[in-house]
Coordinates of C-alpha atoms in Angstrom, one line a residue:
Chain M
M1130 CA -17.5 -23.3 -9.5
T1131 CA -14.7 -25.2 -7.8
R1132 CA -11.0 -25.4 -8.5
T1133 CA -10.1 -28.2 -10.8
Q1134 CA -6.4 -28.3 -10.1
P1135 CA -4.8 -29.5 -6.8
S1136 CA -3.6 -26.6 -4.8
P1137 CA 0.0 -26.9 -3.8
R1138 CA 0.7 -25.9 -0.2
V1139 CA 4.1 -24.8 0.7
K1140 CA 5.6 -24.4 4.2
V1141 CA 7.4 -21.1 4.5
G1142 CA 9.8 -20.4 7.4
L1143 CA 11.3 -17.1 8.7
L1144 CA 14.3 -17.3 11.0
Q1145 CA 14.2 -14.3 13.4
M1146 CA 17.3 -14.1 15.5
A1147 CA 19.4 -11.9 17.7
S1148 CA 22.8 -11.3 16.1
C1149 CA 26.0 -12.2 17.8
P1150 CA 29.1 -9.9 17.5
Q1151 CA 31.1 -12.6 15.6
P1152 CA 30.0 -13.4 12.0
R1153 CA 31.0 -17.1 12.5
D1154 CA 28.6 -17.4 15.4
N1155 CA 25.8 -16.1 13.3
L1156 CA 26.5 -18.6 10.6
E1157 CA 26.5 -21.4 13.2
K1158 CA 23.3 -20.2 14.7
V1159 CA 21.7 -20.1 11.2
R1160 CA 22.9 -23.6 10.4
E1161 CA 21.3 -24.8 13.7
G1162 CA 18.1 -22.9 12.8
I1163 CA 18.0 -24.5 9.4
G1164 CA 18.1 -27.9 11.1
R1165 CA 15.0 -27.0 13.2
A1166 CA 13.3 -25.6 10.1
A1167 CA 13.9 -28.9 8.3
E1168 CA 12.4 -30.8 11.3
Q1169 CA 9.3 -28.7 10.9
G1170 CA 9.1 -29.4 7.2
V1171 CA 10.0 -25.9 6.0
Q1172 CA 10.4 -25.8 2.2
I1173 CA 11.3 -22.2 1.7
L1174 CA 13.3 -20.5 4.4
C1175 CA 14.1 -16.8 4.5
L1176 CA 16.9 -15.4 6.7
Q1177 CA 17.1 -11.9 8.1
E1178 CA 18.8 -9.0 6.3
L1179 CA 22.7 -9.0 6.7
F1180 CA 22.3 -12.0 8.9
R1181 CA 26.0 -12.7 9.2
S1182 CA 26.7 -9.6 11.3
Q1183 CA 25.3 -7.1 13.7
Y1184 CA 23.7 -4.1 12.0
F1185 CA 27.0 -2.3 11.4
C1186 CA 25.3 0.6 9.6
Q1187 CA 24.8 2.4 12.9
A1188 CA 28.1 4.1 12.1
E1189 CA 30.1 5.0 9.0
D1190 CA 33.4 3.0 9.4
E1191 CA 35.3 1.7 6.4
A1192 CA 36.6 -1.2 8.4
F1193 CA 33.2 -2.8 8.2
F1194 CA 33.7 -3.3 4.5
D1195 CA 35.8 -6.3 5.7
L1196 CA 32.5 -8.0 6.5
A1197 CA 31.6 -8.2 2.8
E1198 CA 32.1 -11.4 0.8
S1199 CA 31.8 -12.5 -2.7
I1200 CA 28.8 -14.3 -4.2
P1201 CA 29.2 -17.2 -4.6
G1202 CA 31.4 -17.3 -1.6
P1203 CA 31.9 -19.0 1.8
T1204 CA 28.3 -18.4 3.1
T1205 CA 26.5 -19.5 -0.1
E1206 CA 28.8 -22.6 -0.2
S1207 CA 28.0 -23.5 3.4
L1208 CA 24.2 -23.0 3.0
S1209 CA 24.0 -24.5 -0.4
A1210 CA 25.1 -27.8 1.0
L1211 CA 22.3 -27.6 3.7
A1212 CA 19.7 -26.6 1.1
R1213 CA 20.6 -29.7 -0.9
R1214 CA 20.6 -31.9 2.2
H1215 CA 17.2 -30.8 3.4
G1216 CA 15.6 -30.1 0.0
M1217 CA 14.9 -26.6 1.2
A1218 CA 15.0 -23.4 -0.9
M1219 CA 16.5 -20.4 0.9
V1220 CA 16.7 -16.7 0.8
V1221 CA 20.2 -15.7 2.1
P1222 CA 20.8 -12.0 2.6
L1223 CA 24.5 -11.0 2.5
F1224 CA 26.8 -8.1 2.4
E1225 CA 28.1 -8.5 -1.1
R1226 CA 31.6 -7.4 -2.3
R1227 CA 31.1 -7.1 -6.0
A1228 CA 34.3 -5.2 -6.7
A1229 CA 36.6 -2.9 -4.9
G1230 CA 34.4 0.1 -3.9
V1231 CA 31.2 -1.6 -5.1
Y1232 CA 29.4 -3.3 -2.3
H1233 CA 25.7 -4.3 -2.2
N1234 CA 23.0 -5.3 0.3
T1235 CA 22.1 -8.5 -1.5
A1236 CA 19.8 -11.5 -1.1
V1237 CA 20.8 -14.7 -2.7
V1238 CA 18.2 -17.3 -3.7
L1239 CA 19.2 -21.0 -3.3
D1240 CA 17.0 -23.6 -4.8
A1241 CA 16.2 -26.8 -2.9
D1242 CA 18.9 -28.7 -4.8
G1243 CA 21.5 -26.2 -3.6
T1244 CA 21.7 -24.3 -6.9
L1245 CA 22.3 -20.6 -6.7
L1246 CA 19.4 -19.3 -8.7
G1247 CA 20.5 -15.7 -8.6
S1248 CA 20.4 -12.7 -6.4
Y1249 CA 18.6 -9.5 -5.7
R1250 CA 20.5 -6.3 -4.9
K1251 CA 18.7 -3.8 -2.7
M1252 CA 17.4 -1.0 -4.9
H1253 CA 16.2 1.5 -2.3
I1254 CA 18.9 2.5 0.1
P1255 CA 18.0 4.4 3.3
D1256 CA 20.2 7.0 5.0
D1257 CA 18.9 8.2 8.3
P1258 CA 20.4 8.5 11.8
L1259 CA 21.8 5.1 12.8
Y1260 CA 20.9 3.7 9.4
Y1261 CA 23.8 5.0 7.3
E1262 CA 23.3 2.6 4.5
K1263 CA 24.2 5.0 1.6
F1264 CA 27.8 4.9 2.9
Y1265 CA 28.0 1.1 2.5
F1266 CA 25.7 0.0 -0.2
T1267 CA 25.7 0.8 -3.9
P1268 CA 22.1 0.9 -5.1
G1269 CA 21.1 -2.2 -7.0
D1270 CA 21.2 -2.0 -10.8
R1271 CA 19.3 -5.1 -11.9
G1272 CA 15.7 -4.3 -11.0
Y1273 CA 13.2 -6.7 -9.5
P1274 CA 13.8 -10.3 -10.6
T1275 CA 11.7 -13.3 -9.7
F1276 CA 13.2 -16.8 -9.0
E1277 CA 11.6 -20.1 -9.9
T1278 CA 12.3 -22.4 -7.0
R1279 CA 11.2 -26.0 -6.7
Y1280 CA 8.3 -24.9 -4.5
G1281 CA 7.1 -21.8 -6.3
S1282 CA 8.0 -18.5 -7.8
I1283 CA 9.5 -16.0 -5.3
G1284 CA 10.5 -12.4 -5.2
V1285 CA 12.8 -10.8 -2.7
L1286 CA 13.0 -7.1 -1.7
V1287 CA 15.1 -5.9 1.3
C1288 CA 13.9 -3.7 4.2
W1289 CA 13.6 0.0 3.0
D1290 CA 12.2 -1.4 -0.3
Q1291 CA 9.1 -2.3 1.7
W1292 CA 7.9 1.3 1.7
Y1293 CA 7.8 1.4 -2.2
P1294 CA 4.6 0.1 -3.8
E1295 CA 6.3 0.2 -7.2
A1296 CA 8.9 -2.4 -6.2
A1297 CA 6.3 -4.8 -4.9
R1298 CA 4.2 -4.3 -8.0
L1299 CA 7.1 -5.1 -10.3
I1300 CA 7.8 -8.3 -8.4
A1301 CA 4.2 -9.3 -8.7
L1302 CA 4.0 -8.5 -12.4
G1303 CA 7.0 -10.8 -12.8
G1304 CA 4.9 -13.7 -11.5
A1305 CA 6.0 -14.1 -7.9
Q1306 CA 3.7 -16.0 -5.6
I1307 CA 5.4 -14.8 -2.5
L1308 CA 7.5 -11.8 -1.8
F1309 CA 10.1 -11.9 1.0
Y1310 CA 11.4 -8.9 2.9
P1311 CA 14.5 -9.6 4.9
T1312 CA 14.7 -6.7 7.2
A1313 CA 16.6 -4.9 10.0
I1314 CA 14.3 -2.4 11.6
G1315 CA 14.2 -1.2 15.1
W1316 CA 13.4 1.6 17.4
H1317 CA 15.6 4.4 18.4
P1318 CA 15.5 4.1 22.2
S1319 CA 14.5 7.7 22.6
E1320 CA 11.5 7.3 20.2
K1321 CA 10.2 3.9 21.3
Q1322 CA 7.9 5.0 24.0
Q1323 CA 6.2 7.8 22.0
D1324 CA 6.3 6.5 18.5
G1325 CA 7.2 2.9 18.7
A1326 CA 3.8 1.4 18.3
A1327 CA 2.9 3.7 15.3
Q1328 CA 6.2 2.8 13.6
Q1329 CA 5.7 -0.9 13.9
E1330 CA 2.0 -0.6 12.8
A1331 CA 3.0 1.5 9.7
W1332 CA 5.7 -1.1 8.8
K1333 CA 3.2 -3.9 9.0
T1334 CA 0.4 -2.1 7.3
M1335 CA 2.6 -1.2 4.4
Q1336 CA 3.7 -4.7 3.7
R1337 CA 0.2 -6.2 4.2
S1338 CA -0.9 -3.6 1.6
H1339 CA 1.5 -5.1 -1.0
A1340 CA -0.1 -8.5 -0.5
I1341 CA -3.5 -7.0 -1.0
A1342 CA -2.8 -4.8 -4.0
N1343 CA -1.0 -7.6 -5.8
G1344 CA -2.8 -10.7 -4.6
I1345 CA 0.4 -12.4 -3.4
F1346 CA 1.8 -13.8 -0.2
V1347 CA 4.2 -11.5 1.7
A1348 CA 6.7 -12.6 4.3
S1349 CA 8.9 -10.3 6.3
V1350 CA 11.7 -11.4 8.6
N1351 CA 13.3 -8.9 11.0
R1352 CA 16.0 -9.3 13.6
V1353 CA 15.5 -8.9 17.4
G1354 CA 17.7 -7.6 20.2
F1355 CA 19.4 -4.4 21.2
E1356 CA 22.6 -3.7 19.3
C1357 CA 24.7 -0.8 20.4
P1358 CA 28.2 0.1 19.1
P1359 CA 30.6 1.7 21.5
G1360 CA 29.6 5.2 22.3
G1361 CA 26.3 4.9 20.3
E1362 CA 22.7 5.1 21.2
G1363 CA 21.8 1.7 19.8
L1364 CA 18.8 0.2 18.1
D1365 CA 16.2 -2.0 19.6
F1366 CA 15.2 -4.4 16.7
W1367 CA 11.6 -5.2 17.1
G1368 CA 11.2 -8.6 15.4
A1369 CA 7.5 -9.2 14.7
S1370 CA 8.3 -11.2 11.6
F1371 CA 5.1 -12.3 9.8
V1372 CA 3.6 -14.0 6.9
C1373 CA 0.4 -12.7 5.3
D1374 CA -1.9 -14.1 2.7
P1375 CA -3.0 -12.5 -0.6
F1376 CA -5.7 -10.5 1.1
G1377 CA -3.4 -9.2 3.8
G1378 CA -4.6 -11.6 6.5
V1379 CA -1.8 -12.5 8.9
L1380 CA -1.1 -16.3 8.9
A1381 CA 1.7 -16.3 11.5
E1382 CA 3.5 -13.7 13.4
A1383 CA 6.5 -13.6 15.8
S1384 CA 6.9 -11.8 19.1
G1385 CA 10.0 -9.6 19.8
E1386 CA 12.0 -12.7 20.8
E1387 CA 14.1 -15.2 18.8
E1388 CA 11.7 -17.4 16.9
L1389 CA 11.3 -19.6 13.8
V1390 CA 8.0 -18.5 12.2
V1391 CA 6.4 -21.2 10.1
A1392 CA 3.3 -20.8 7.9
E1393 CA 1.6 -22.9 5.3
C1394 CA 0.9 -21.0 2.1
D1395 CA -1.7 -22.4 -0.2
W1396 CA -0.8 -21.1 -3.7
G1397 CA -4.4 -21.7 -4.7
R1398 CA -5.4 -18.7 -2.6
I1399 CA -3.8 -16.5 -5.1
E1400 CA -6.2 -17.7 -7.8
E1401 CA -9.2 -17.4 -5.5
V1402 CA -8.4 -13.9 -4.2
R1403 CA -7.6 -12.6 -7.6
R1404 CA -10.8 -13.9 -9.0
Q1405 CA -12.8 -12.3 -6.3
W1406 CA -10.9 -9.0 -6.2
P1407 CA -9.5 -8.7 -9.8
F1408 CA -7.3 -5.7 -9.3
L1409 CA -4.8 -6.7 -11.9
R1410 CA -7.5 -6.8 -14.5
D1411 CA -8.3 -3.2 -14.2
R1412 CA -4.9 -1.5 -14.0
R1413 CA -4.8 1.6 -16.1
I1414 CA -1.5 0.9 -17.7
D1415 CA -2.1 3.7 -20.2
S1416 CA -2.0 6.2 -17.3
Y1417 CA 1.0 5.3 -15.1
A1418 CA 3.9 6.5 -17.2
P1419 CA 4.4 9.7 -15.1
I1420 CA 5.3 7.6 -12.1
V1421 CA 8.9 7.7 -13.3
N1422 CA 9.0 11.4 -12.3
R1423 CA 10.5 12.6 -9.0
L1424 CA 7.6 15.0 -8.6
L1425 CA 4.9 16.4 -10.9
D1426 CA 5.6 19.9 -9.9
C1427 CA 5.2 22.0 -13.0
P1428 CA 4.4 25.5 -12.1
P1429 CA 0.6 26.0 -11.8
T1430 CA 0.7 28.6 -14.5
S1431 CA 1.9 26.2 -17.2
Chain C
M159 CA 15.3 21.8 15.1
T160 CA 11.8 23.2 15.2
R161 CA 9.5 24.3 12.4
T162 CA 9.8 28.0 11.6
Q163 CA 6.5 28.4 9.8
P164 CA 3.1 28.3 11.3
S165 CA 1.3 25.1 10.6
P166 CA -2.1 25.5 9.0
R167 CA -4.7 23.3 10.5
V168 CA -7.7 22.4 8.3
K169 CA -11.0 20.9 9.4
V170 CA -12.0 18.1 7.1
G171 CA -15.5 16.6 7.0
L172 CA -16.9 13.4 5.5
L173 CA -20.7 13.1 5.2
Q174 CA -21.6 9.4 5.5
M175 CA -25.2 8.8 4.7
A176 CA -27.9 6.3 3.9
S177 CA -29.3 7.0 0.4
C178 CA -32.9 7.7 -0.2
P179 CA -34.7 6.3 -3.3
Q180 CA -35.4 9.8 -4.7
P181 CA -32.4 11.9 -5.9
R182 CA -34.1 15.1 -4.8
D183 CA -34.2 13.7 -1.2
N184 CA -30.5 13.0 -1.2
L185 CA -29.7 16.5 -2.4
E186 CA -31.9 17.9 0.4
K187 CA -30.2 15.6 2.9
V188 CA -26.8 16.8 1.7
R189 CA -27.8 20.4 2.0
E190 CA -28.8 19.8 5.5
G191 CA -25.6 18.0 6.2
I192 CA -23.6 20.8 4.8
G193 CA -25.3 23.1 7.3
R194 CA -24.2 20.9 10.2
A195 CA -20.7 20.7 8.8
A196 CA -20.6 24.5 8.7
E197 CA -21.7 24.7 12.3
Q198 CA -18.7 22.5 13.2
G199 CA -16.3 24.6 11.2
V200 CA -15.6 22.1 8.4
Q201 CA -13.5 23.8 5.7
I202 CA -13.2 20.9 3.2
L203 CA -16.2 18.5 3.0
C204 CA -16.3 15.3 0.9
L205 CA -19.6 13.7 0.0
Q206 CA -19.9 10.0 -0.8
E207 CA -19.7 8.4 -4.3
L208 CA -22.7 9.0 -6.5
F209 CA -24.4 10.7 -3.5
R210 CA -27.5 11.7 -5.5
S211 CA -28.8 8.2 -5.9
Q212 CA -28.9 4.7 -4.5
Y213 CA -26.1 2.5 -5.9
F214 CA -27.9 1.7 -9.2
C215 CA -25.0 -0.4 -10.5
Q216 CA -26.4 -3.5 -8.8
A217 CA -28.2 -4.1 -12.1
E218 CA -27.5 -3.2 -15.8
D219 CA -30.5 -1.1 -16.8
E220 CA -30.2 1.7 -19.4
A221 CA -33.0 3.6 -17.7
F222 CA -30.5 4.5 -15.0
F223 CA -28.6 6.7 -17.4
D224 CA -31.5 9.2 -16.8
L225 CA -29.8 9.8 -13.4
A226 CA -26.8 11.4 -15.0
E227 CA -26.4 15.1 -15.3
S228 CA -24.1 17.6 -16.9
I229 CA -21.2 19.3 -15.1
P230 CA -21.7 22.2 -14.4
G231 CA -25.4 21.4 -13.8
P232 CA -28.2 21.5 -11.3
T233 CA -26.2 19.8 -8.4
T234 CA -23.1 21.8 -8.8
E235 CA -25.1 25.0 -9.0
S236 CA -27.0 24.2 -5.9
L237 CA -23.9 23.2 -3.9
S238 CA -21.7 26.0 -5.3
A239 CA -24.0 28.5 -3.6
L240 CA -23.6 26.7 -0.3
A241 CA -19.9 26.5 -0.7
R242 CA -19.8 30.2 -1.2
R243 CA -22.2 30.9 1.7
H244 CA -20.2 28.8 4.2
G245 CA -16.7 29.4 2.8
M246 CA -16.4 25.6 2.5
A247 CA -14.5 23.7 -0.2
M248 CA -16.3 20.5 -1.4
V249 CA -15.8 17.3 -3.2
V250 CA -19.0 16.5 -5.0
P251 CA -19.3 13.0 -6.6
L252 CA -21.7 12.9 -9.5
F253 CA -22.9 10.6 -12.3
E254 CA -21.8 12.7 -15.2
R255 CA -23.3 12.9 -18.6
R256 CA -20.5 14.1 -20.8
A257 CA -22.2 13.2 -24.1
A258 CA -24.7 10.8 -25.5
G259 CA -23.2 7.4 -24.7
V260 CA -20.3 8.8 -22.7
Y261 CA -21.0 8.9 -19.0
H262 CA -18.5 9.1 -16.1
N263 CA -18.3 8.4 -12.4
T264 CA -17.0 11.8 -11.5
A265 CA -16.0 13.9 -8.5
V266 CA -16.3 17.7 -8.9
V267 CA -14.2 20.0 -6.7
L268 CA -15.7 23.3 -5.6
D269 CA -13.6 25.9 -3.9
A270 CA -14.7 27.8 -0.8
D271 CA -15.9 30.7 -3.0
G272 CA -18.1 28.4 -5.0
T273 CA -15.8 28.2 -8.0
L274 CA -15.8 24.9 -9.8
L275 CA -12.1 24.1 -9.8
G276 CA -12.4 21.0 -12.0
S277 CA -13.3 17.4 -11.8
Y278 CA -11.8 13.9 -11.6
R279 CA -13.2 11.2 -13.7
K280 CA -12.9 7.7 -12.1
M281 CA -10.0 5.9 -13.8
H282 CA -10.3 2.3 -12.5
I283 CA -13.8 0.9 -13.2
P284 CA -14.8 -2.3 -11.4
D285 CA -17.1 -5.0 -12.8
D286 CA -18.1 -7.7 -10.3
P287 CA -21.4 -9.2 -9.2
L288 CA -23.6 -6.3 -8.1
Y289 CA -21.0 -3.8 -9.0
Y290 CA -21.6 -3.6 -12.8
E291 CA -19.9 -0.3 -13.3
K292 CA -18.3 -1.1 -16.6
F293 CA -21.8 -0.9 -18.1
Y294 CA -22.3 2.6 -16.9
F295 CA -19.0 4.4 -16.7
T296 CA -16.6 5.3 -19.4
P297 CA -13.1 5.1 -17.9
G298 CA -11.6 8.5 -17.1
D299 CA -9.2 9.9 -19.7
R300 CA -7.6 12.8 -17.9
G301 CA -5.4 11.1 -15.3
Y302 CA -4.9 12.2 -11.7
P303 CA -5.2 16.0 -11.2
T304 CA -4.7 17.9 -8.0
F305 CA -6.8 20.9 -7.1
E306 CA -5.7 24.1 -5.2
T307 CA -8.4 25.0 -2.8
R308 CA -8.4 27.9 -0.4
Y309 CA -7.4 25.5 2.4
G310 CA -4.9 23.3 0.7
S311 CA -4.0 21.1 -2.3
I312 CA -6.3 18.1 -2.6
G313 CA -6.6 15.0 -4.8
V314 CA -9.6 12.9 -5.4
L315 CA -9.9 9.2 -6.4
V316 CA -13.0 7.2 -6.4
C317 CA -13.7 3.8 -4.7
W318 CA -12.1 1.0 -6.8
D319 CA -9.2 3.4 -7.4
Q320 CA -8.3 2.8 -3.8
W321 CA -6.8 -0.6 -4.6
Y322 CA -4.2 0.9 -7.0
P323 CA -1.0 2.3 -5.4
E324 CA 0.0 3.9 -8.7
A325 CA -3.0 6.2 -8.6
A326 CA -2.3 7.4 -5.1
R327 CA 1.3 7.9 -5.9
L328 CA 0.5 10.1 -8.9
I329 CA -1.8 12.2 -6.8
A330 CA 0.9 12.7 -4.2
L331 CA 3.6 13.5 -6.8
G332 CA 1.2 16.2 -8.0
G333 CA 1.4 17.9 -4.6
A334 CA -1.8 16.9 -2.9
Q335 CA -1.8 17.3 0.9
I336 CA -4.9 15.1 1.3
L337 CA -6.4 12.5 -0.9
F338 CA -10.2 11.9 -0.8
Y339 CA -11.8 8.6 -1.7
P340 CA -15.6 8.9 -2.2
T341 CA -16.7 5.3 -2.0
A342 CA -19.6 2.9 -2.2
I343 CA -18.5 -0.4 -0.9
G344 CA -20.6 -3.0 1.0
W345 CA -21.0 -6.6 1.8
H346 CA -22.8 -9.2 -0.2
P347 CA -25.2 -10.5 2.4
S348 CA -24.1 -14.0 1.7
E349 CA -20.4 -13.2 2.3
K350 CA -20.7 -10.9 5.3
Q351 CA -20.5 -13.4 8.1
Q352 CA -17.5 -15.3 6.7
D353 CA -15.5 -12.6 4.9
G354 CA -16.9 -9.3 6.0
A355 CA -14.3 -8.4 8.6
A356 CA -11.4 -9.3 6.3
Q357 CA -12.9 -7.3 3.4
Q358 CA -13.3 -4.2 5.6
E359 CA -9.9 -4.6 7.1
A360 CA -8.2 -4.9 3.6
W361 CA -10.1 -1.9 2.4
K362 CA -8.9 0.2 5.3
T363 CA -5.3 -1.2 5.2
M364 CA -4.9 -0.4 1.6
Q365 CA -6.0 3.2 2.0
R366 CA -3.9 3.7 5.1
S367 CA -0.9 2.4 3.1
H368 CA -1.4 5.2 0.6
A369 CA -1.1 7.7 3.3
I370 CA 2.1 6.1 4.6
A371 CA 3.8 5.5 1.3
N372 CA 3.2 9.0 0.2
G373 CA 3.3 11.0 3.4
I374 CA -0.2 12.6 2.9
F375 CA -3.5 12.6 4.6
V376 CA -6.1 10.2 3.3
A377 CA -9.9 10.5 3.9
S378 CA -12.4 8.0 2.7
V379 CA -16.2 8.4 2.8
N380 CA -18.5 5.5 2.3
R381 CA -22.3 5.2 2.3
V382 CA -24.3 3.1 4.8
G383 CA -27.5 1.1 4.7
F384 CA -28.9 -1.9 2.9
E385 CA -29.9 -1.2 -0.7
C386 CA -31.7 -3.9 -2.6
P387 CA -33.3 -3.5 -6.0
P388 CA -36.4 -5.6 -6.8
G389 CA -35.5 -9.2 -7.1
G390 CA -31.9 -8.6 -6.1
E391 CA -29.7 -9.8 -3.3
G392 CA -28.8 -6.3 -2.2
L393 CA -25.6 -4.8 -0.7
D394 CA -25.0 -3.9 2.9
F395 CA -22.9 -0.7 2.7
W396 CA -20.5 -0.7 5.6
G397 CA -19.8 3.0 6.3
A398 CA -16.6 3.1 8.4
S399 CA -15.5 6.4 6.8
F400 CA -12.2 7.6 8.2
V401 CA -9.4 10.2 8.0
C402 CA -5.8 9.1 8.6
D403 CA -2.6 11.1 9.0
P404 CA 0.5 10.9 6.8
F405 CA 1.8 7.9 8.8
G406 CA -1.5 6.0 8.6
G407 CA -2.7 6.8 12.0
V408 CA -6.5 7.0 12.2
L409 CA -7.7 10.5 13.3
A410 CA -11.4 9.9 13.1
E411 CA -13.6 7.0 12.1
A412 CA -17.3 6.4 11.7
S413 CA -19.4 3.5 12.7
G414 CA -21.8 1.8 10.3
E415 CA -24.5 4.5 10.9
E416 CA -25.1 7.9 9.4
E417 CA -22.5 10.2 10.6
L418 CA -20.6 13.4 9.9
V419 CA -16.9 12.6 10.5
V420 CA -14.8 15.6 11.3
A421 CA -11.0 15.6 11.8
E422 CA -8.5 18.4 12.1
C423 CA -5.5 18.0 9.7
D424 CA -2.3 19.7 10.5
W425 CA -0.5 20.2 7.2
G426 CA 2.7 20.6 9.1
R427 CA 2.6 16.8 9.9
I428 CA 3.4 16.2 6.2
E429 CA 6.7 18.0 6.5
E430 CA 7.4 16.3 9.8
V431 CA 6.6 12.8 8.7
R432 CA 8.5 13.1 5.3
R433 CA 11.6 14.4 7.2
Q434 CA 11.6 11.4 9.5
W435 CA 10.6 8.8 6.9
P436 CA 11.9 10.3 3.6
F437 CA 10.5 7.8 1.2
L438 CA 10.1 10.2 -1.7
R439 CA 13.8 11.0 -1.5
D440 CA 14.8 7.5 -2.3
R441 CA 12.4 6.5 -5.1
R442 CA 14.3 4.6 -7.8
I443 CA 12.6 6.5 -10.7
D444 CA 15.2 4.9 -13.1
S445 CA 13.7 1.5 -12.4
Y446 CA 9.9 1.9 -12.5
A447 CA 9.2 2.2 -16.2
P448 CA 8.1 -1.5 -16.6
I449 CA 5.1 -0.7 -14.4
V450 CA 3.2 0.3 -17.5
N451 CA 3.1 -3.4 -18.5
R452 CA 0.1 -5.6 -17.9
L453 CA 2.4 -8.4 -16.7
L454 CA 6.1 -9.1 -17.1
D455 CA 5.6 -12.6 -18.4
C456 CA 8.2 -13.0 -21.1
P457 CA 8.8 -16.7 -21.5
P458 CA 11.6 -17.9 -19.1
T459 CA 13.6 -19.0 -22.1
S460 CA 14.0 -15.5 -23.6

């Protein structure tokens, strides 16, 4: 049997950058990167998490709330014009000011005509040394939406979300063909030598597993460069942005330097892989309800 | 900070074998393998899926129901005596006859004193060319138990289950320190050259991801050898049994030949890894309920 329908191929781009101290410089850098992506024919471009600034969550400082902006707002207006000009859909991660005291780590989706299709608000918020995100970000309250762009149905999750199979599953059940992970993950300098390779490998393995379990493309974009606030230890962001296919095969992968990663995604592969490995057919949906528990730790005597 | 409690280390063994045509020969082979495992100090041993026979699901033939046995039954009695003699807990996968017309693909857990602690009945049943399991196996109806053995809390899932993150999650939420996957997976000879490496890599990636997402040890044991029923194409079972730690790092791994894989698991690593990467802390249990749906495909207009 062969496929009877043409298989749309979509060019996906990931803009992996080092961040400048000034937000205006990062916007300028992204606008320039979008130009390069357009030259390469990119149709869906994903920017890195919180791309307008350095990763300020290394410290808890309420002054950083000044970095937040409304959605729609200045960044979405600027990039929406470029989306329309280039006919390029975009995932635009922003520090969102929703209301006084309610800020989110958000990713906006712009369609290729510049329309703001909606946004995803990061659901899983980390809080670990140098990643003090629970101070800044109110957990998302709108679940796991998918967005119908001109080039295909996409889902977005953000960084820490990538460790949660439930989130990827819900995105896939919603019909996404590709799942983007804007990310900011790096090494603590003191851990890099001993644990760095294992951390990066776990990060990649986890995201490739979401592609496999769900039969969808996964694309993750991480920042690069060493960022160190005054008096801090700093974080060494490892880049390594990548796109993988619905069986976890890596289509394109960045180094630890600034790079525009481009990969062609053949949506027909989703149909092929899911016919050969029909995991979604056999899900035991009658048995998963207890997954909404924190733990299943009833006393053994009960 | 350092750990204040001693960290129990447990020796885990996986008996990867080629299967003989006669069930009695496989039992003999396993009894011999248990002896070798005991010499190496194995404390929890896992046998491969349906270890008493060749992988009969390559064809649909009701005569093969004769291979099924009751639990407890002759195999559990035989191995329970060895478990007691060697002080070794065991995972014993069997073709279970539960009642006329109700057969299961089951894994029994024996404690180190020979007690039959209980069993897991395979929940996700595949059905693909040469893996006609839906003909033979009634889907399990008792969910995802954990078992308290002398050496630690264990969970068992079987083969096709390994592609389902929900199943691994529920085992982990139940408190398992290690999750075993008795398995029978091989290449179709016609696919091996082109897709073999990608299939094996996806299989391993998926299981390592369960270790990472849940902060538990994972151990998978697969058979080896080419098994071909008369007139069939046959399956080339790839072995590659492995044990990985709670961050997905491979501790021990077999080739494609017969092998007893032995790895030492330090239960203290679970505590360490979950402190450093506290994924279970941040699960958004308020948001996962829709995972019990087949798909989330409401019409876009609703």
